[in-house]
Each structure stands twice: as C-alpha cells, then as structure tokens.
PDB file of N, CA and C in Angstrom:
ATOM      1  N   MET X   1     213.562 136.281  81.246  1.00  0.00           N
ATOM      2  CA  MET X   1     212.338 136.274  80.479  1.00  0.00           C
ATOM      3  C   MET X   1     212.563 135.527  79.167  1.00  0.00           C
ATOM      4  N   VAL X   2     211.746 134.518  78.907  1.00  0.00           N
ATOM      5  CA  VAL X   2     211.866 133.733  77.681  1.00  0.00           C
ATOM      6  C   VAL X   2     210.937 134.322  76.631  1.00  0.00           C
ATOM      7  N   VAL X   3     211.494 134.605  75.470  1.00  0.00           N
ATOM      8  CA  VAL X   3     210.720 135.148  74.364  1.00  0.00           C
ATOM      9  C   VAL X   3     210.504 134.033  73.349  1.00  0.00           C
ATOM     10  N   ASP X   4     209.253 133.892  72.871  1.00  0.00           N
ATOM     11  CA  ASP X   4     208.981 132.888  71.847  1.00  0.00           C
ATOM     12  C   ASP X   4     209.763 133.225  70.595  1.00  0.00           C
ATOM     13  N   SER X   5     210.310 132.217  69.975  1.00  0.00           N
ATOM     14  CA  SER X   5     211.021 132.442  68.723  1.00  0.00           C
ATOM     15  C   SER X   5     210.031 132.780  67.626  1.00  0.00           C
ATOM     16  N   TYR X   6     210.513 133.461  66.604  1.00  0.00           N
ATOM     17  CA  TYR X   6     209.651 133.790  65.468  1.00  0.00           C
ATOM     18  C   TYR X   6     209.059 132.530  64.876  1.00  0.00           C
ATOM     19  N   ALA X   7     209.875 131.505  64.708  1.00  0.00           N
ATOM     20  CA  ALA X   7     209.433 130.267  64.050  1.00  0.00           C
ATOM     21  C   ALA X   7     208.283 129.598  64.794  1.00  0.00           C
ATOM     22  N   GLU X   8     208.242 129.791  66.085  1.00  0.00           N
ATOM     23  CA  GLU X   8     207.210 129.162  66.900  1.00  0.00           C
ATOM     24  C   GLU X   8     205.796 129.543  66.452  1.00  0.00           C
ATOM     25  N   ASP X   9     205.626 130.784  66.005  1.00  0.00           N
ATOM     26  CA  ASP X   9     204.307 131.273  65.601  1.00  0.00           C
ATOM     27  C   ASP X   9     204.308 131.774  64.156  1.00  0.00           C
ATOM     28  N   SER X  10     205.239 131.285  63.357  1.00  0.00           N
ATOM     29  CA  SER X  10     205.352 131.730  61.969  1.00  0.00           C
ATOM     30  C   SER X  10     204.248 131.124  61.113  1.00  0.00           C
ATOM     31  N   PRO X  11     204.003 131.699  59.939  1.00  0.00           N
ATOM     32  CA  PRO X  11     203.029 131.095  59.021  1.00  0.00           C
ATOM     33  C   PRO X  11     203.360 129.642  58.700  1.00  0.00           C
ATOM     34  N   PHE X  12     204.638 129.317  58.559  1.00  0.00           N
ATOM     35  CA  PHE X  12     205.011 127.930  58.253  1.00  0.00           C
ATOM     36  C   PHE X  12     204.642 127.000  59.407  1.00  0.00           C
ATOM     37  N   ALA X  13     204.812 127.462  60.628  1.00  0.00           N
ATOM     38  CA  ALA X  13     204.449 126.631  61.779  1.00  0.00           C
ATOM     39  C   ALA X  13     202.952 126.344  61.774  1.00  0.00           C
ATOM     40  N   HIS X  14     202.151 127.334  61.398  1.00  0.00           N
ATOM     41  CA  HIS X  14     200.700 127.126  61.331  1.00  0.00           C
ATOM     42  C   HIS X  14     200.327 126.172  60.200  1.00  0.00           C
ATOM     43  N   LEU X  15     201.032 126.277  59.097  1.00  0.00           N
ATOM     44  CA  LEU X  15     200.722 125.438  57.944  1.00  0.00           C
ATOM     45  C   LEU X  15     201.259 124.022  58.118  1.00  0.00           C
ATOM     46  N   PHE X  16     202.551 123.902  58.364  1.00  0.00           N
ATOM     47  CA  PHE X  16     203.173 122.581  58.426  1.00  0.00           C
ATOM     48  C   PHE X  16     203.082 121.949  59.802  1.00  0.00           C
ATOM     49  N   GLY X  17     203.063 122.764  60.842  1.00  0.00           N
ATOM     50  CA  GLY X  17     202.915 122.238  62.196  1.00  0.00           C
ATOM     51  C   GLY X  17     203.968 121.192  62.508  1.00  0.00           C
ATOM     52  N   GLN X  18     203.513 120.069  62.981  1.00  0.00           N
ATOM     53  CA  GLN X  18     204.390 118.968  63.342  1.00  0.00           C
ATOM     54  C   GLN X  18     204.711 118.137  62.098  1.00  0.00           C
ATOM     55  N   PRO X  19     205.729 117.272  62.185  1.00  0.00           N
ATOM     56  CA  PRO X  19     206.042 116.422  61.035  1.00  0.00           C
ATOM     57  C   PRO X  19     204.847 115.622  60.514  1.00  0.00           C
ATOM     58  N   ALA X  20     203.947 115.232  61.394  1.00  0.00           N
ATOM     59  CA  ALA X  20     202.766 114.481  60.958  1.00  0.00           C
ATOM     60  C   ALA X  20     201.919 115.321  60.006  1.00  0.00           C
ATOM     61  N   ARG X  21     201.790 116.617  60.283  1.00  0.00           N
ATOM     62  CA  ARG X  21     200.988 117.472  59.408  1.00  0.00           C
ATOM     63  C   ARG X  21     201.625 117.573  58.030  1.00  0.00           C
ATOM     64  N   THR X  22     202.933 117.643  57.982  1.00  0.00           N
ATOM     65  CA  THR X  22     203.628 117.688  56.697  1.00  0.00           C
ATOM     66  C   THR X  22     203.331 116.417  55.895  1.00  0.00           C
ATOM     67  N   LYS X  23     203.329 115.275  56.553  1.00  0.00           N
ATOM     68  CA  LYS X  23     203.015 114.010  55.880  1.00  0.00           C
ATOM     69  C   LYS X  23     201.573 113.989  55.396  1.00  0.00           C
ATOM     70  N   ILE X  24     200.670 114.543  56.187  1.00  0.00           N
ATOM     71  CA  ILE X  24     199.256 114.600  55.800  1.00  0.00           C
ATOM     72  C   ILE X  24     199.090 115.509  54.590  1.00  0.00           C
ATOM     73  N   LEU X  25     199.748 116.655  54.605  1.00  0.00           N
ATOM     74  CA  LEU X  25     199.703 117.547  53.444  1.00  0.00           C
ATOM     75  C   LEU X  25     200.248 116.858  52.201  1.00  0.00           C
ATOM     76  N   ALA X  26     201.349 116.126  52.361  1.00  0.00           N
ATOM     77  CA  ALA X  26     201.927 115.405  51.226  1.00  0.00           C
ATOM     78  C   ALA X  26     200.946 114.380  50.670  1.00  0.00           C
ATOM     79  N   ALA X  27     200.203 113.721  51.540  1.00  0.00           N
ATOM     80  CA  ALA X  27     199.213 112.737  51.091  1.00  0.00           C
ATOM     81  C   ALA X  27     198.134 113.418  50.253  1.00  0.00           C
ATOM     82  N   PHE X  28     197.636 114.557  50.709  1.00  0.00           N
ATOM     83  CA  PHE X  28     196.604 115.272  49.953  1.00  0.00           C
ATOM     84  C   PHE X  28     197.139 115.797  48.627  1.00  0.00           C
ATOM     85  N   VAL X  29     198.367 116.303  48.624  1.00  0.00           N
ATOM     86  CA  VAL X  29     198.958 116.800  47.374  1.00  0.00           C
ATOM     87  C   VAL X  29     199.150 115.657  46.392  1.00  0.00           C
ATOM     88  N   SER X  30     199.607 114.508  46.876  1.00  0.00           N
ATOM     89  CA  SER X  30     199.858 113.374  45.974  1.00  0.00           C
ATOM     90  C   SER X  30     198.580 112.825  45.354  1.00  0.00           C
ATOM     91  N   GLU X  31     197.459 113.018  46.034  1.00  0.00           N
ATOM     92  CA  GLU X  31     196.183 112.483  45.554  1.00  0.00           C
ATOM     93  C   GLU X  31     195.222 113.614  45.174  1.00  0.00           C
ATOM     94  N   ARG X  32     195.778 114.755  44.758  1.00  0.00           N
ATOM     95  CA  ARG X  32     194.903 115.895  44.443  1.00  0.00           C
ATOM     96  C   ARG X  32     193.883 115.521  43.379  1.00  0.00           C
ATOM     97  N   GLY X  33     192.686 116.077  43.561  1.00  0.00           N
ATOM     98  CA  GLY X  33     191.594 115.785  42.643  1.00  0.00           C
ATOM     99  C   GLY X  33     190.789 114.559  43.029  1.00  0.00           C
ATOM    100  N   ARG X  34     191.196 113.875  44.093  1.00  0.00           N
ATOM    101  CA  ARG X  34     190.496 112.668  44.549  1.00  0.00           C
ATOM    102  C   ARG X  34     189.955 112.878  45.953  1.00  0.00           C
ATOM    103  N   ASP X  35     188.764 112.362  46.188  1.00  0.00           N
ATOM    104  CA  ASP X  35     188.200 112.343  47.540  1.00  0.00           C
ATOM    105  C   ASP X  35     188.905 111.259  48.349  1.00  0.00           C
ATOM    106  N   LEU X  36     189.303 111.614  49.566  1.00  0.00           N
ATOM    107  CA  LEU X  36     190.022 110.673  50.431  1.00  0.00           C
ATOM    108  C   LEU X  36     189.316 110.569  51.770  1.00  0.00           C
ATOM    109  N   ASN X  37     189.218 109.349  52.287  1.00  0.00           N
ATOM    110  CA  ASN X  37     188.707 109.218  53.648  1.00  0.00           C
ATOM    111  C   ASN X  37     189.889 109.238  54.621  1.00  0.00           C
ATOM    112  N   VAL X  38     189.582 109.398  55.877  1.00  0.00           N
ATOM    113  CA  VAL X  38     190.628 109.556  56.892  1.00  0.00           C
ATOM    114  C   VAL X  38     191.543 108.333  56.953  1.00  0.00           C
ATOM    115  N   SER X  39     190.989 107.146  56.811  1.00  0.00           N
ATOM    116  CA  SER X  39     191.816 105.932  56.862  1.00  0.00           C
ATOM    117  C   SER X  39     192.843 105.918  55.745  1.00  0.00           C
ATOM    118  N   TYR X  40     192.418 106.312  54.544  1.00  0.00           N
ATOM    119  CA  TYR X  40     193.338 106.313  53.405  1.00  0.00           C
ATOM    120  C   TYR X  40     194.421 107.378  53.587  1.00  0.00           C
ATOM    121  N   VAL X  41     194.035 108.558  54.071  1.00  0.00           N
ATOM    122  CA  VAL X  41     195.021 109.609  54.340  1.00  0.00           C
ATOM    123  C   VAL X  41     196.024 109.115  55.372  1.00  0.00           C
ATOM    124  N   ALA X  42     195.547 108.473  56.420  1.00  0.00           N
ATOM    125  CA  ALA X  42     196.434 107.946  57.466  1.00  0.00           C
ATOM    126  C   ALA X  42     197.415 106.932  56.884  1.00  0.00           C
ATOM    127  N   ASP X  43     196.917 106.039  56.016  1.00  0.00           N
ATOM    128  CA  ASP X  43     197.801 105.046  55.383  1.00  0.00           C
ATOM    129  C   ASP X  43     198.859 105.720  54.517  1.00  0.00           C
ATOM    130  N   LEU X  44     198.425 106.679  53.687  1.00  0.00           N
ATOM    131  CA  LEU X  44     199.371 107.382  52.808  1.00  0.00           C
ATOM    132  C   LEU X  44     200.417 108.152  53.604  1.00  0.00           C
ATOM    133  N   ALA X  45     199.968 108.771  54.688  1.00  0.00           N
ATOM    134  CA  ALA X  45     200.859 109.606  55.487  1.00  0.00           C
ATOM    135  C   ALA X  45     201.700 108.804  56.478  1.00  0.00           C
ATOM    136  N   GLY X  46     201.300 107.563  56.728  1.00  0.00           N
ATOM    137  CA  GLY X  46     202.029 106.756  57.703  1.00  0.00           C
ATOM    138  C   GLY X  46     201.809 107.232  59.124  1.00  0.00           C
ATOM    139  N   VAL X  47     200.593 107.709  59.390  1.00  0.00           N
ATOM    140  CA  VAL X  47     200.248 108.180  60.733  1.00  0.00           C
ATOM    141  C   VAL X  47     198.942 107.518  61.165  1.00  0.00           C
ATOM    142  N   ALA X  48     198.607 107.667  62.420  1.00  0.00           N
ATOM    143  CA  ALA X  48     197.365 107.108  62.944  1.00  0.00           C
ATOM    144  C   ALA X  48     196.168 107.939  62.472  1.00  0.00           C
ATOM    145  N   ARG X  49     195.026 107.290  62.392  1.00  0.00           N
ATOM    146  CA  ARG X  49     193.798 107.998  62.011  1.00  0.00           C
ATOM    147  C   ARG X  49     193.520 109.152  62.974  1.00  0.00           C
ATOM    148  N   SER X  50     193.763 108.921  64.254  1.00  0.00           N
ATOM    149  CA  SER X  50     193.527 109.980  65.243  1.00  0.00           C
ATOM    150  C   SER X  50     194.395 111.209  64.957  1.00  0.00           C
ATOM    151  N   THR X  51     195.589 110.971  64.442  1.00  0.00           N
ATOM    152  CA  THR X  51     196.480 112.079  64.095  1.00  0.00           C
ATOM    153  C   THR X  51     195.908 112.878  62.931  1.00  0.00           C
ATOM    154  N   VAL X  52     195.357 112.191  61.945  1.00  0.00           N
ATOM    155  CA  VAL X  52     194.719 112.889  60.824  1.00  0.00           C
ATOM    156  C   VAL X  52     193.580 113.746  61.354  1.00  0.00           C
ATOM    157  N   TYR X  53     192.744 113.158  62.208  1.00  0.00           N
ATOM    158  CA  TYR X  53     191.634 113.919  62.787  1.00  0.00           C
ATOM    159  C   TYR X  53     192.137 115.140  63.556  1.00  0.00           C
ATOM    160  N   ASP X  54     193.282 115.004  64.240  1.00  0.00           N
ATOM    161  CA  ASP X  54     193.855 116.119  65.005  1.00  0.00           C
ATOM    162  C   ASP X  54     194.178 117.317  64.114  1.00  0.00           C
ATOM    163  N   HIS X  55     194.497 117.078  62.845  1.00  0.00           N
ATOM    164  CA  HIS X  55     194.958 118.140  61.951  1.00  0.00           C
ATOM    165  C   HIS X  55     193.914 118.612  60.941  1.00  0.00           C
ATOM    166  N   LEU X  56     192.869 117.844  60.734  1.00  0.00           N
ATOM    167  CA  LEU X  56     191.882 118.197  59.711  1.00  0.00           C
ATOM    168  C   LEU X  56     191.273 119.580  59.911  1.00  0.00           C
ATOM    169  N   GLY X  57     190.884 119.899  61.113  1.00  0.00           N
ATOM    170  CA  GLY X  57     190.241 121.187  61.378  1.00  0.00           C
ATOM    171  C   GLY X  57     191.132 122.364  61.022  1.00  0.00           C
ATOM    172  N   ASP X  58     192.395 122.298  61.434  1.00  0.00           N
ATOM    173  CA  ASP X  58     193.324 123.386  61.122  1.00  0.00           C
ATOM    174  C   ASP X  58     193.538 123.512  59.625  1.00  0.00           C
ATOM    175  N   LEU X  59     193.674 122.390  58.940  1.00  0.00           N
ATOM    176  CA  LEU X  59     193.902 122.427  57.495  1.00  0.00           C
ATOM    177  C   LEU X  59     192.670 122.939  56.752  1.00  0.00           C
ATOM    178  N   GLN X  60     191.484 122.625  57.263  1.00  0.00           N
ATOM    179  CA  GLN X  60     190.259 123.164  56.679  1.00  0.00           C
ATOM    180  C   GLN X  60     190.163 124.666  56.964  1.00  0.00           C
ATOM    181  N   ASP X  61     190.489 125.076  58.179  1.00  0.00           N
ATOM    182  CA  ASP X  61     190.446 126.501  58.526  1.00  0.00           C
ATOM    183  C   ASP X  61     191.392 127.314  57.645  1.00  0.00           C
ATOM    184  N   LEU X  62     192.535 126.737  57.314  1.00  0.00           N
ATOM    185  CA  LEU X  62     193.488 127.400  56.419  1.00  0.00           C
ATOM    186  C   LEU X  62     193.021 127.367  54.965  1.00  0.00           C
ATOM    187  N   GLY X  63     192.016 126.544  54.683  1.00  0.00           N
ATOM    188  CA  GLY X  63     191.494 126.446  53.323  1.00  0.00           C
ATOM    189  C   GLY X  63     192.275 125.512  52.425  1.00  0.00           C
ATOM    190  N   VAL X  64     193.209 124.753  52.982  1.00  0.00           N
ATOM    191  CA  VAL X  64     194.061 123.867  52.188  1.00  0.00           C
ATOM    192  C   VAL X  64     193.306 122.617  51.752  1.00  0.00           C
ATOM    193  N   ILE X  65     192.491 122.078  52.644  1.00  0.00           N
ATOM    194  CA  ILE X  65     191.674 120.920  52.285  1.00  0.00           C
ATOM    195  C   ILE X  65     190.216 121.268  52.518  1.00  0.00           C
ATOM    196  N   GLU X  66     189.357 120.495  51.894  1.00  0.00           N
ATOM    197  CA  GLU X  66     187.927 120.732  52.058  1.00  0.00           C
ATOM    198  C   GLU X  66     187.190 119.414  52.191  1.00  0.00           C
ATOM    199  N   HIS X  67     186.120 119.466  52.968  1.00  0.00           N
ATOM    200  CA  HIS X  67     185.215 118.327  53.101  1.00  0.00           C
ATOM    201  C   HIS X  67     184.383 118.317  51.828  1.00  0.00           C
ATOM    202  N   THR X  68     184.350 117.189  51.136  1.00  0.00           N
ATOM    203  CA  THR X  68     183.645 117.140  49.852  1.00  0.00           C
ATOM    204  C   THR X  68     182.297 116.452  49.938  1.00  0.00           C
ATOM    205  N   ARG X  69     182.217 115.397  50.742  1.00  0.00           N
ATOM    206  CA  ARG X  69     180.972 114.640  50.846  1.00  0.00           C
ATOM    207  C   ARG X  69     181.140 113.578  51.917  1.00  0.00           C
ATOM    208  N   ASP X  70     180.079 112.856  52.187  1.00  0.00           N
ATOM    209  CA  ASP X  70     180.122 111.709  53.095  1.00  0.00           C
ATOM    210  C   ASP X  70     179.761 110.467  52.303  1.00  0.00           C
ATOM    211  N   VAL X  71     180.493 109.400  52.518  1.00  0.00           N
ATOM    212  CA  VAL X  71     180.212 108.116  51.872  1.00  0.00           C
ATOM    213  C   VAL X  71     180.031 107.085  52.977  1.00  0.00           C
ATOM    214  N   GLY X  72     178.833 106.547  53.069  1.00  0.00           N
ATOM    215  CA  GLY X  72     178.549 105.569  54.114  1.00  0.00           C
ATOM    216  C   GLY X  72     178.832 106.099  55.502  1.00  0.00           C
ATOM    217  N   GLY X  73     178.582 107.370  55.722  1.00  0.00           N
ATOM    218  CA  GLY X  73     178.831 107.975  57.020  1.00  0.00           C
ATOM    219  C   GLY X  73     180.267 108.400  57.243  1.00  0.00           C
ATOM    220  N   SER X  74     181.131 108.128  56.276  1.00  0.00           N
ATOM    221  CA  SER X  74     182.542 108.493  56.396  1.00  0.00           C
ATOM    222  C   SER X  74     182.803 109.786  55.623  1.00  0.00           C
ATOM    223  N   PRO X  75     183.335 110.821  56.297  1.00  0.00           N
ATOM    224  CA  PRO X  75     183.615 112.065  55.591  1.00  0.00           C
ATOM    225  C   PRO X  75     184.776 111.898  54.603  1.00  0.00           C
ATOM    226  N   MET X  76     184.640 112.576  53.488  1.00  0.00           N
ATOM    227  CA  MET X  76     185.668 112.550  52.448  1.00  0.00           C
ATOM    228  C   MET X  76     186.240 113.958  52.312  1.00  0.00           C
ATOM    229  N   TYR X  77     187.536 114.025  52.050  1.00  0.00           N
ATOM    230  CA  TYR X  77     188.237 115.301  51.944  1.00  0.00           C
ATOM    231  C   TYR X  77     189.111 115.282  50.703  1.00  0.00           C
ATOM    232  N   GLN X  78     189.445 116.481  50.237  1.00  0.00           N
ATOM    233  CA  GLN X  78     190.428 116.574  49.165  1.00  0.00           C
ATOM    234  C   GLN X  78     191.147 117.907  49.256  1.00  0.00           C
ATOM    235  N   LEU X  79     192.262 117.999  48.544  1.00  0.00           N
ATOM    236  CA  LEU X  79     192.996 119.246  48.454  1.00  0.00           C
ATOM    237  C   LEU X  79     192.075 120.278  47.821  1.00  0.00           C
ATOM    238  N   ASN X  80     191.999 121.451  48.393  1.00  0.00           N
ATOM    239  CA  ASN X  80     191.138 122.508  47.877  1.00  0.00           C
ATOM    240  C   ASN X  80     191.830 123.170  46.691  1.00  0.00           C
ATOM    241  N   GLU X  81     191.399 122.830  45.501  1.00  0.00           N
ATOM    242  CA  GLU X  81     192.031 123.336  44.275  1.00  0.00           C
ATOM    243  C   GLU X  81     191.900 124.850  44.126  1.00  0.00           C
ATOM    244  N   ASP X  82     190.980 125.469  44.858  1.00  0.00           N
ATOM    245  CA  ASP X  82     190.800 126.920  44.792  1.00  0.00           C
ATOM    246  C   ASP X  82     191.680 127.675  45.789  1.00  0.00           C
ATOM    247  N   SER X  83     192.435 126.950  46.585  1.00  0.00           N
ATOM    248  CA  SER X  83     193.271 127.548  47.613  1.00  0.00           C
ATOM    249  C   SER X  83     194.630 127.956  47.049  1.00  0.00           C
ATOM    250  N   LYS X  84     195.007 129.199  47.312  1.00  0.00           N
ATOM    251  CA  LYS X  84     196.340 129.667  46.908  1.00  0.00           C
ATOM    252  C   LYS X  84     197.426 128.868  47.633  1.00  0.00           C
ATOM    253  N   ILE X  85     197.164 128.536  48.888  1.00  0.00           N
ATOM    254  CA  ILE X  85     198.147 127.754  49.644  1.00  0.00           C
ATOM    255  C   ILE X  85     198.323 126.390  49.003  1.00  0.00           C
ATOM    256  N   ALA X  86     197.225 125.724  48.671  1.00  0.00           N
ATOM    257  CA  ALA X  86     197.310 124.407  48.035  1.00  0.00           C
ATOM    258  C   ALA X  86     198.034 124.500  46.695  1.00  0.00           C
ATOM    259  N   GLU X  87     197.729 125.541  45.953  1.00  0.00           N
ATOM    260  CA  GLU X  87     198.392 125.753  44.660  1.00  0.00           C
ATOM    261  C   GLU X  87     199.905 125.869  44.841  1.00  0.00           C
ATOM    262  N   GLU X  88     200.309 126.609  45.854  1.00  0.00           N
ATOM    263  CA  GLU X  88     201.741 126.766  46.130  1.00  0.00           C
ATOM    264  C   GLU X  88     202.368 125.472  46.626  1.00  0.00           C
ATOM    265  N   LEU X  89     201.628 124.684  47.399  1.00  0.00           N
ATOM    266  CA  LEU X  89     202.144 123.385  47.849  1.00  0.00           C
ATOM    267  C   LEU X  89     202.428 122.479  46.657  1.00  0.00           C
ATOM    268  N   VAL X  90     201.513 122.454  45.696  1.00  0.00           N
ATOM    269  CA  VAL X  90     201.703 121.633  44.497  1.00  0.00           C
ATOM    270  C   VAL X  90     202.935 122.124  43.734  1.00  0.00           C
ATOM    271  N   ARG X  91     203.046 123.450  43.596  1.00  0.00           N
ATOM    272  CA  ARG X  91     204.197 124.021  42.890  1.00  0.00           C
ATOM    273  C   ARG X  91     205.492 123.705  43.636  1.00  0.00           C
ATOM    274  N   LEU X  92     205.477 123.869  44.954  1.00  0.00           N
ATOM    275  CA  LEU X  92     206.665 123.611  45.760  1.00  0.00           C
ATOM    276  C   LEU X  92     207.084 122.147  45.687  1.00  0.00           C
ATOM    277  N   GLU X  93     206.105 121.250  45.662  1.00  0.00           N
ATOM    278  CA  GLU X  93     206.426 119.828  45.523  1.00  0.00           C
ATOM    279  C   GLU X  93     207.175 119.582  44.218  1.00  0.00           C
ATOM    280  N   GLY X  94     206.684 120.166  43.126  1.00  0.00           N
ATOM    281  CA  GLY X  94     207.321 119.991  41.825  1.00  0.00           C
ATOM    282  C   GLY X  94     208.723 120.563  41.776  1.00  0.00           C
ATOM    283  N   VAL X  95     208.901 121.772  42.310  1.00  0.00           N
ATOM    284  CA  VAL X  95     210.214 122.413  42.326  1.00  0.00           C
ATOM    285  C   VAL X  95     211.195 121.595  43.156  1.00  0.00           C
ATOM    286  N   THR X  96     210.737 121.127  44.305  1.00  0.00           N
ATOM    287  CA  THR X  96     211.596 120.327  45.185  1.00  0.00           C
ATOM    288  C   THR X  96     211.961 119.005  44.530  1.00  0.00           C
ATOM    289  N   LEU X  97     210.991 118.364  43.904  1.00  0.00           N
ATOM    290  CA  LEU X  97     211.256 117.102  43.226  1.00  0.00           C
ATOM    291  C   LEU X  97     212.281 117.291  42.102  1.00  0.00           C
ATOM    292  N   ASN X  98     212.120 118.358  41.333  1.00  0.00           N
ATOM    293  CA  ASN X  98     213.096 118.646  40.271  1.00  0.00           C
ATOM    294  C   ASN X  98     214.487 118.840  40.845  1.00  0.00           C
ATOM    295  N   ARG X  99     214.596 119.545  41.952  1.00  0.00           N
ATOM    296  CA  ARG X  99     215.903 119.764  42.578  1.00  0.00           C
ATOM    297  C   ARG X  99     216.498 118.456  43.084  1.00  0.00           C
ATOM    298  N   LEU X 100     215.672 117.610  43.649  1.00  0.00           N
ATOM    299  CA  LEU X 100     216.164 116.308  44.117  1.00  0.00           C
ATOM    300  C   LEU X 100     216.682 115.469  42.956  1.00  0.00           C
ATOM    301  N   PHE X 101     215.997 115.528  41.805  1.00  0.00           N
ATOM    302  CA  PHE X 101     216.477 114.818  40.604  1.00  0.00           C
ATOM    303  C   PHE X 101     217.811 115.387  40.158  1.00  0.00           C
ATOM    304  N   GLU X 102     217.942 116.709  40.164  1.00  0.00           N
ATOM    305  CA  GLU X 102     219.206 117.357  39.796  1.00  0.00           C
ATOM    306  C   GLU X 102     220.325 116.911  40.712  1.00  0.00           C
ATOM    307  N   MET X 103     220.045 116.846  42.003  1.00  0.00           N
ATOM    308  CA  MET X 103     221.062 116.446  42.970  1.00  0.00           C
ATOM    309  C   MET X 103     221.488 115.016  42.743  1.00  0.00           C
ATOM    310  N   ASP X 104     220.560 114.147  42.326  1.00  0.00           N
ATOM    311  CA  ASP X 104     220.900 112.751  42.043  1.00  0.00           C
ATOM    312  C   ASP X 104     221.838 112.663  40.846  1.00  0.00           C
ATOM    313  N   GLU X 105     221.695 113.581  39.891  1.00  0.00           N
ATOM    314  CA  GLU X 105     222.489 113.554  38.671  1.00  0.00           C
ATOM    315  C   GLU X 105     223.884 114.139  38.871  1.00  0.00           C
ATOM    316  N   GLU X 106     224.058 114.924  39.959  1.00  0.00           N
ATOM    317  CA  GLU X 106     225.352 115.558  40.208  1.00  0.00           C
ATOM    318  C   GLU X 106     226.366 114.599  40.728  1.00  0.00           C
TER     319      GLU X 106
END
C-alpha cells in the first residue's frame, strides 16, 4: 500500500505547486502594487502564457493575487496586498535575499 507523503498535500505544495508556480509568484512579488497582464507575468516568470493561466485560479482562490480590472479585454492581476500569504511572501523574499547577500560576503 502506497501512502501519499506529507509534502504531497502540504500547505507549501498548494501554495508553491510546481516550479512554474514559484516563478509566477516571484513575478507578482517583484511587481507588487502594479497591474500585470498574463503576457507580462509569463515574460517575467519565463513560462508560457498557458502556464500562467493554469495557475491563476489557484492563486486567486488562495487570495495571493487578485483580478484588478480589464484593459482592452485583457484581464489584469496584482499581488493582493491584503493577503497574509502575500505579506509573508514579500517578507520571505527579503529575508532570503538578505541571507544570499550574507553568503556572498562569507
């Protein structure tokens, strides 16, 4: 009998999912406060537009990103500044970046 590992269904797996989702999250964190269309997110993340579309619903359901408006029929999204998860992602990015700088200095 095969038992699913904890990590398979962990909160981190739901949030970060596949490596593409991590890149998409990084794109939204890097451009926080700005409306982004799917093409721009795909370019920033280095993934296909279809991949961004694959993850948008889950990220919206988690409250990490939000649909802000439509421009010329194109939906725009941004990091949800009211989300505790988004707040922690921004904090985690800063802490990780500081550690990487420290490691470079060692």
